[in-house]
XYZ file of C-alpha atoms in Angstrom:
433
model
C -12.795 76.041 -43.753
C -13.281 74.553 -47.004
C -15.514 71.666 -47.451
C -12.413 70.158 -49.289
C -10.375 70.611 -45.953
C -13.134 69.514 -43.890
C -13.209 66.058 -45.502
C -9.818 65.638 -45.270
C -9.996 66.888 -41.372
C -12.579 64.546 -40.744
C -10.771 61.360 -42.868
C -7.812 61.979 -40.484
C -9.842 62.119 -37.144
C -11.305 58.837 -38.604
C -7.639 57.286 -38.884
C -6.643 58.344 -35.645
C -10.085 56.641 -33.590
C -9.526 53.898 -35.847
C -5.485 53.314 -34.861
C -6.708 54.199 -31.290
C -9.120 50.959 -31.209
C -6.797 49.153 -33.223
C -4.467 49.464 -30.254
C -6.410 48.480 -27.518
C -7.275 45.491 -29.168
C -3.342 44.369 -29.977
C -3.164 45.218 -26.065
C -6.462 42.840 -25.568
C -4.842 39.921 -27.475
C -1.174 40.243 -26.140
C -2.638 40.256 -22.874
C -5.141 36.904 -23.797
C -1.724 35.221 -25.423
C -0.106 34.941 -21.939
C -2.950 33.500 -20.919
C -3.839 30.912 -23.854
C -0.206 29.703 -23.527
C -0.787 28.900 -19.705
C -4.267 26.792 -20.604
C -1.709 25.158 -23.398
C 1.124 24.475 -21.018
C -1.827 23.543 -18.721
C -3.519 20.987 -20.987
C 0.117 19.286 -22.087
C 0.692 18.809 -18.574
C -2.324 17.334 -17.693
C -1.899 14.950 -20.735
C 1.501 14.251 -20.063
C 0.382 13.127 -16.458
C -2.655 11.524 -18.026
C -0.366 9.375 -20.512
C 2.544 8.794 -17.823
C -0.643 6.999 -15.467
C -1.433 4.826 -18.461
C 2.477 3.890 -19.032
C 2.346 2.749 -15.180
C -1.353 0.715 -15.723
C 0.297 -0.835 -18.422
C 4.113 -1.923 -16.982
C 1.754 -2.884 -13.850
C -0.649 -5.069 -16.308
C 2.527 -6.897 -18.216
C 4.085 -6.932 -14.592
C 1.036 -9.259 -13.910
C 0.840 -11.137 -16.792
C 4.632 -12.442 -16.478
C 3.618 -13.230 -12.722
C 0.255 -15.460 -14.507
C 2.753 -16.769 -16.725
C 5.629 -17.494 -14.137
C 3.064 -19.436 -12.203
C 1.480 -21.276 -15.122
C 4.934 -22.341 -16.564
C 6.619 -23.051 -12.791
C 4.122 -25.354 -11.924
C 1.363 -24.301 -9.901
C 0.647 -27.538 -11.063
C 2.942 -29.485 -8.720
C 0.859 -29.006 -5.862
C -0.921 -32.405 -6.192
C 2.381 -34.108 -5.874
C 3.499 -31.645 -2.779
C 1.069 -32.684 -0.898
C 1.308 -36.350 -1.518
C 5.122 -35.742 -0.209
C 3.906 -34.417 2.843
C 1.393 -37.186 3.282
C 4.035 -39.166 3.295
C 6.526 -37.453 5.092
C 3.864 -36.749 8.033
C 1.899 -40.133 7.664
C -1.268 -38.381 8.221
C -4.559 -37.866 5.496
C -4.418 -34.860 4.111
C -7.447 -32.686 2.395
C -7.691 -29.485 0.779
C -9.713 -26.558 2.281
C -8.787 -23.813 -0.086
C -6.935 -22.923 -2.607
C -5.951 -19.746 -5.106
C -3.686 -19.180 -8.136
C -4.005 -15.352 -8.372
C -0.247 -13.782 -8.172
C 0.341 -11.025 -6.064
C 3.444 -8.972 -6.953
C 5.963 -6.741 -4.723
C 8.082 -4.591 -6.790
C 11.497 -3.206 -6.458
C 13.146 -1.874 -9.394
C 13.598 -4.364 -12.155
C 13.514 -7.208 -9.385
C 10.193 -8.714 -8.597
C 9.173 -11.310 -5.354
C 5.421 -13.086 -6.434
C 3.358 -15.082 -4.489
C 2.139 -17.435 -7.436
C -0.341 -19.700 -5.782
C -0.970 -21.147 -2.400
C -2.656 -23.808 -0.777
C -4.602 -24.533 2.650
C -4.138 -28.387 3.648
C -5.750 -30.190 6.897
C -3.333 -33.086 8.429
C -5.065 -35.167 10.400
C -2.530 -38.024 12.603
C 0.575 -36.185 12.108
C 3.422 -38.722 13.116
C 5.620 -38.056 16.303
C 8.477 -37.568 14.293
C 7.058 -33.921 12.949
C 4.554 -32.990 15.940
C 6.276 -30.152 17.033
C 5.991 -27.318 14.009
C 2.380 -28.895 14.700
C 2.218 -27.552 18.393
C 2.987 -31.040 19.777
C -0.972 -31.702 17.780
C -1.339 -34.968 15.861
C -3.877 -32.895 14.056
C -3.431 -29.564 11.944
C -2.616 -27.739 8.746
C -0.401 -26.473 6.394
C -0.063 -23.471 3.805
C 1.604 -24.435 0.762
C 3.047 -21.669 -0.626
C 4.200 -21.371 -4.365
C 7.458 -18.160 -4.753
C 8.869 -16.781 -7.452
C 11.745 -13.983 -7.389
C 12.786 -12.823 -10.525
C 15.835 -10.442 -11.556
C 15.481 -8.563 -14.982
C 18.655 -6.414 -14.299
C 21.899 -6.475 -15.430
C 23.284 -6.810 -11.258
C 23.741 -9.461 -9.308
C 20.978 -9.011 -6.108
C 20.615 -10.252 -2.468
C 17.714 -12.093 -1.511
C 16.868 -13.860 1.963
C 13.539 -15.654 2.046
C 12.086 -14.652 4.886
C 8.704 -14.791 4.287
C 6.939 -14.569 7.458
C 2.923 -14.981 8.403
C 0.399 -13.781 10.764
C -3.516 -13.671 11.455
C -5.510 -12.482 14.133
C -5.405 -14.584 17.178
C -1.670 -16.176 16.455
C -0.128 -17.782 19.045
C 3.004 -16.819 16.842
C 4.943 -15.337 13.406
C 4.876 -18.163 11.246
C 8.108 -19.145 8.870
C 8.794 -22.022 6.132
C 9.421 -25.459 8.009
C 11.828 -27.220 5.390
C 11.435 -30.764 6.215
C 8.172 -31.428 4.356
C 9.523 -30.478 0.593
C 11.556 -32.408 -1.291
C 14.992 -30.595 -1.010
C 14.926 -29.418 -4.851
C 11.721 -27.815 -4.187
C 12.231 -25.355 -1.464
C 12.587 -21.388 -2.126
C 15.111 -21.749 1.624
C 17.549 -24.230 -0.431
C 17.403 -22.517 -3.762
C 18.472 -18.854 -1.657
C 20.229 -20.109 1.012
C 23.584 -18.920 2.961
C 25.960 -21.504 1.484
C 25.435 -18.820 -2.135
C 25.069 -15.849 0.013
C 21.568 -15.518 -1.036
C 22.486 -14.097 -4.479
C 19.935 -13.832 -6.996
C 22.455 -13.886 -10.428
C 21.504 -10.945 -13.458
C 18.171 -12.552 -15.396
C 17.900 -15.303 -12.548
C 14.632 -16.283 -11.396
C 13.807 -19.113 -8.777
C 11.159 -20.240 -8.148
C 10.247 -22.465 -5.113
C 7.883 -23.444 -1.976
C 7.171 -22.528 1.282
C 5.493 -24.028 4.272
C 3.597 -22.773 7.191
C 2.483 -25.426 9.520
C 0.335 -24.994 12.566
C -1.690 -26.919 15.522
C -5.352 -27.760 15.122
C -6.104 -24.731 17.666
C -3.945 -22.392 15.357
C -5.848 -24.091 12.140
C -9.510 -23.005 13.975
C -8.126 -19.523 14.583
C -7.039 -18.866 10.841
C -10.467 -20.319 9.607
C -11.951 -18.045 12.002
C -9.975 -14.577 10.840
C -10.211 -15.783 7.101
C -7.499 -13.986 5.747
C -3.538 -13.817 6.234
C -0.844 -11.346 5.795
C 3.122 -12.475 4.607
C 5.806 -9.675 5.256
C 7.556 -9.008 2.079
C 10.953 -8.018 2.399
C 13.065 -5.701 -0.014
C 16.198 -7.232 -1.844
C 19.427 -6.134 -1.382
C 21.977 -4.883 -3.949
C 25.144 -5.361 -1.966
C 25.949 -8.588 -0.060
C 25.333 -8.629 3.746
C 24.623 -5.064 3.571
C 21.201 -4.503 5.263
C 21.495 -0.701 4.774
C 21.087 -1.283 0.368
C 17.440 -2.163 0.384
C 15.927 -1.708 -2.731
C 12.496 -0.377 -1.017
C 10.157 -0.597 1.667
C 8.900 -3.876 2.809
C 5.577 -5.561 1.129
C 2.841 -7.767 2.141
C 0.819 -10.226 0.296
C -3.095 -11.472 1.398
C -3.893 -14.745 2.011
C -7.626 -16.247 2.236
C -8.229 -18.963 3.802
C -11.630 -19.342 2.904
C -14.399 -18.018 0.819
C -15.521 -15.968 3.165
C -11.800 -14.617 3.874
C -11.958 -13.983 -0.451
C -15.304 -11.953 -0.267
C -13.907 -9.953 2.676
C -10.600 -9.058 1.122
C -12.855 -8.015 -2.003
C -15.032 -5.873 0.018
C -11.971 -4.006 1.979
C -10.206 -3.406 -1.527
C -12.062 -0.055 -1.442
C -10.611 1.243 2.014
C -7.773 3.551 1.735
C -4.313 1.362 3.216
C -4.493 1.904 7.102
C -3.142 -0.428 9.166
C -6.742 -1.261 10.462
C -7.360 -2.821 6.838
C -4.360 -4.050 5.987
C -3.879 -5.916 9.487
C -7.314 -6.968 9.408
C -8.388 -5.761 13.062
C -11.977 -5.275 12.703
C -14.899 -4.583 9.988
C -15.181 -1.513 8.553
C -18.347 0.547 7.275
C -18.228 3.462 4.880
C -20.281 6.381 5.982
C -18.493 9.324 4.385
C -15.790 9.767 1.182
C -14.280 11.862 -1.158
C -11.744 11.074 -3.724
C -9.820 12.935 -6.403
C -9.936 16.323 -4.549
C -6.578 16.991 -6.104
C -5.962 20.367 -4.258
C -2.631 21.266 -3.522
C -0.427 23.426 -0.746
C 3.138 24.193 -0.937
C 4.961 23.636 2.522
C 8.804 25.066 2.052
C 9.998 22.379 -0.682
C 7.223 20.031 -0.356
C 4.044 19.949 -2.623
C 1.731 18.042 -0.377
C -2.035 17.351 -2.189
C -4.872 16.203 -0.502
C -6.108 13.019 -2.895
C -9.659 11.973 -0.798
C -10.339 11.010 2.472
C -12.967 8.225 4.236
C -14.721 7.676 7.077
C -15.914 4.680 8.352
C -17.319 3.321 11.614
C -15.154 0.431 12.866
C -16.081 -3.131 14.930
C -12.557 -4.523 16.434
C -12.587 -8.138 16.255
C -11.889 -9.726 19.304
C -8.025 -9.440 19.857
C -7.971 -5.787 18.921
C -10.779 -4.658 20.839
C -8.818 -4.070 23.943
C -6.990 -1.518 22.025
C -10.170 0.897 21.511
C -11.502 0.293 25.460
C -11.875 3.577 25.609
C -14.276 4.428 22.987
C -17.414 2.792 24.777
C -19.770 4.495 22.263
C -18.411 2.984 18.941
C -15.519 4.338 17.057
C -15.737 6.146 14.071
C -11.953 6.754 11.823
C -10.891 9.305 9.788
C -8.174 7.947 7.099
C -7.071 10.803 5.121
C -4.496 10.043 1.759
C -2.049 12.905 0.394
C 0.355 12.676 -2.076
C 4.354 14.385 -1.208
C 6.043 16.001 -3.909
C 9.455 16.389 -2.598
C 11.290 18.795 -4.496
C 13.712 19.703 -1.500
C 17.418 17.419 -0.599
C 15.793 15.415 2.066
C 14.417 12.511 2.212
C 11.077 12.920 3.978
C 10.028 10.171 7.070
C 6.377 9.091 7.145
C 6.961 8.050 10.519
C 7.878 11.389 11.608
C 4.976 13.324 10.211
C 2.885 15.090 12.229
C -0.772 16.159 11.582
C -4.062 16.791 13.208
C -7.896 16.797 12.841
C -9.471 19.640 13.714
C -13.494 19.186 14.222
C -16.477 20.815 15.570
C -16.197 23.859 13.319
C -12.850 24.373 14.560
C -13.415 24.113 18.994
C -12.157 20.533 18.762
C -9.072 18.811 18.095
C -7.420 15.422 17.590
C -3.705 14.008 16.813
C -3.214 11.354 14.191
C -3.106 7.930 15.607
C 0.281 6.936 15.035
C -0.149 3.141 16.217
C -2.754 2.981 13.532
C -0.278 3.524 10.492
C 2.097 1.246 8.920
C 5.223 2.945 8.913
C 8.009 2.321 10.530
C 11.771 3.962 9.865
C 12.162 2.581 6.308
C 9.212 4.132 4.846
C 10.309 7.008 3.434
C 9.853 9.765 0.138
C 12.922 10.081 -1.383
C 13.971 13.393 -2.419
C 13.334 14.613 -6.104
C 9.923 11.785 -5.700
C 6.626 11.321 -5.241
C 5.156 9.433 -2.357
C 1.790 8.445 -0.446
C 1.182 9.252 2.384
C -2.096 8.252 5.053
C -2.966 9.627 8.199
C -5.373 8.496 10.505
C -7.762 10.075 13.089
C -10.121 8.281 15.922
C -13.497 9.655 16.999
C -16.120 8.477 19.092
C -19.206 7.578 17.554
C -21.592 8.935 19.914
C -20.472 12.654 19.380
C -19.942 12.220 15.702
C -23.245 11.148 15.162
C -24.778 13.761 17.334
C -22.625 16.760 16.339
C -19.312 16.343 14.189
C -21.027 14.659 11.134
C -23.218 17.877 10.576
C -20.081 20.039 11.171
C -16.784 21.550 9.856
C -13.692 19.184 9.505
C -10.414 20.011 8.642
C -6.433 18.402 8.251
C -3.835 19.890 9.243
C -0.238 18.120 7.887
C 3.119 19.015 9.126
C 5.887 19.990 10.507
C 7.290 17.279 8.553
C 11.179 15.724 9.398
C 13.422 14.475 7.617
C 14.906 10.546 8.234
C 17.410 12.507 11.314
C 14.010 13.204 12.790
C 14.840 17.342 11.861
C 12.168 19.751 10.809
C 12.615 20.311 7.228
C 9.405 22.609 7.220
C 10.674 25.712 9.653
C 7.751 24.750 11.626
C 5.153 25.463 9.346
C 1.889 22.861 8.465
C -0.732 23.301 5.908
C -4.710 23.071 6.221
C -7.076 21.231 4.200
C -10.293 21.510 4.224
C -12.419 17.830 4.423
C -16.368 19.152 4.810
């Protein structure tokens, strides 16, 4: 061959290894595009979700300031003068054992119930004529309590006050006892039966609330330090106790400094009933948040956001509940998040889950009496919800073995508010440590 031929032999071999590599390498990057798009798609998302969190901070923060606001301009102020009334009223000395003006807020929709500011007041030589809210005691106390409920839509809503109270050790539920306001200042007069309890588009009203108890009573708040008030949900139609706008809330009430530090300190607990009931102290020995992994069951995304555990002291009233457990008592509270993408609403109440622990040879059901769910508490369909589960151990074997081994959580079947399986059976696993 001639070296002219050669050279142009060898310039076309050259083309050909060249168009071969250039080739592979379009392959390479249209197979890395597929890719790049999906850490694009992935990033937007995760910004999206990023910026729709700071959307909710924010309507939560301005939902807060109107509260601070509400109180400030509703008269928070007025409390001086209350409690002048009820001297009055009661002929008996009053003084002041604690007070706070920090709003707590239960949402529903664009219709809001606050507790603006409350109150604790001794009465000491309550008159016959109002002994009996007293517990027949010429000595006691009272919580003035300072409502607002507020309507931003463009609807006419329902609203009973019924507002009611508990602590540990309560001889009873505690509700407002009307005759020591002023009849203009009451939240029971302003949404009362005679108006059907109808909260007007743009309305708000705010009023007061008593709770009155015996000196006995008095010593057993100041002893538990802190108070819970049910919440209840609005309603859209009149009389109809089937249009609730949500679940049921409950504000915290201190009753003393110590009560303040104590709701501070349990602020960090995940939402069990044991915390939010106060029935004991709490310790944390063991958590994990933001695990953020994620396991489809049928139509239900169900992520596993952290979990805690924490050995647990009963207080005195609840510590017949944990006989039992003669070793100490250590709980597991577990939090998930429920994306339900299926056409049922999904019941809390009705979910079922275990702990599984020694490595896998032991097992425990979730304690059920430990939750705070009851038949309304629910995640809609097409929504996101929270949802806690609950596990008791006994401190003697945890310390000795379970600590130092594998845990895991198992959630489902889960049902649907008719109590069916809307999981064909199935659960998923998560593993805890």
């Amino acid at each position: 061959m001639s070296k002219k031929w050669m050279a142009i032999a060898s310039a076309l071999m050259a083309a050909l290894i060249i168009g071969g590599c250039g080739s592979d390498n379009d392959k390479a990057s249209s197979d890395e595009k597929p890719k790049a798009s999906e850490e694009k798609k992935d990033t937007e998302k995760k910004k999206a979700d990023e910026d729709m969190k700071k959307d909710e901070d924010t309507k939560k923060d301005e939902k807060k300031e109107e509260a601070e606001e509400t109180s400030a301009e509703s008269g928070a102020n007025e409390f001086p003068d209350l409690i002048s009334y009820m001297e009055k009223e009661t002929q008996a000395k009053a003084n002041v054992l604690f007070e706070a003006d920090e709003p707590q807020v239960q949402e529903y929709d664009d219709v809001s119930v606050s507790l603006d500011a409350y109150t604790l007041v001794e009465l000491k030589g309550i008159s016959a004529d109002h002994k009996i809210p007293f517990n027949d005691e010429t000595d006691g106390g009272v919580i003035l309590a300072q409502y607002t409920v507020k309507n931003s839509s463009d609807e006419d809503v329902y609203y009973m006050p019924s507002l009611y109270m508990n602590f540990t050790g309560a001889s009873k539920s505690y509700n407002d006892y009307r005759y020591l306001l002023p009849e203009d200042k009451k939240l029971t007069a302003m949404l009362s039966p005679s108006d059907d309890y109808v909260l007007k588009a743009g309305e708000t009203k705010t009023g007061y609330y008593t709770y009155p108890m015996g000196k006995a009573d008095l010593e057993k708040a100041m002893d538990a330090s802190t108070a819970a008030i049910d919440v209840q949900a609005p309603h859209t139609k009149k009389g109809d106790l089937g249009s609730t706008m949500g679940d049921k809330g409950r504000f915290t009430v201190n009753l003393s400094e110590k009560g303040a530090e104590k709701t501070k300190a349990d602020a960090k607990f995940y939402p069990d009933r044991v915390t939010k009931e106060n029935m004991g102290d709490k310790k944390m020995l063991d958590e994990k948040q933001g695990i953020g992994k994620t396991e489809k069951l049928e139509k239900v995304n169900v992520t596993l956001d952290g979990y805690q555990i924490t050995e647990f002291t009963p207080n005195s009233d609840e510590a017949p509940r944990f006989e039992n457990f003669k070793n100490g008592i250590i709980l597991v509270t577990v939090k998930y998040e429920l994306d339900n993408k299926g056409s049922d609403d999904l019941s809390l109440s009705s979910t079922r889950s275990k702990l599984t622990v020694n490595d896998g040879s032991q097992y425990t059901l979730a304690e059920n009496m430990l939750l705070d769910y009851g038949n309304d508490d629910i995640v809609k369909a097409g929504e996101k919800g929270e949802l806690i589960q609950i596990y008791v151990l006994d401190k003697e074997q945890y310390d000795k073995i379970l600590k130092d081994k594998g845990m895991e959580a198992e959630v489902g079947p889960l049902a649907n508010t008719e109590y069916a399986d809307v999981s064909a059976g199935k659960n998923v696993t998560f593993k805890l440590k």
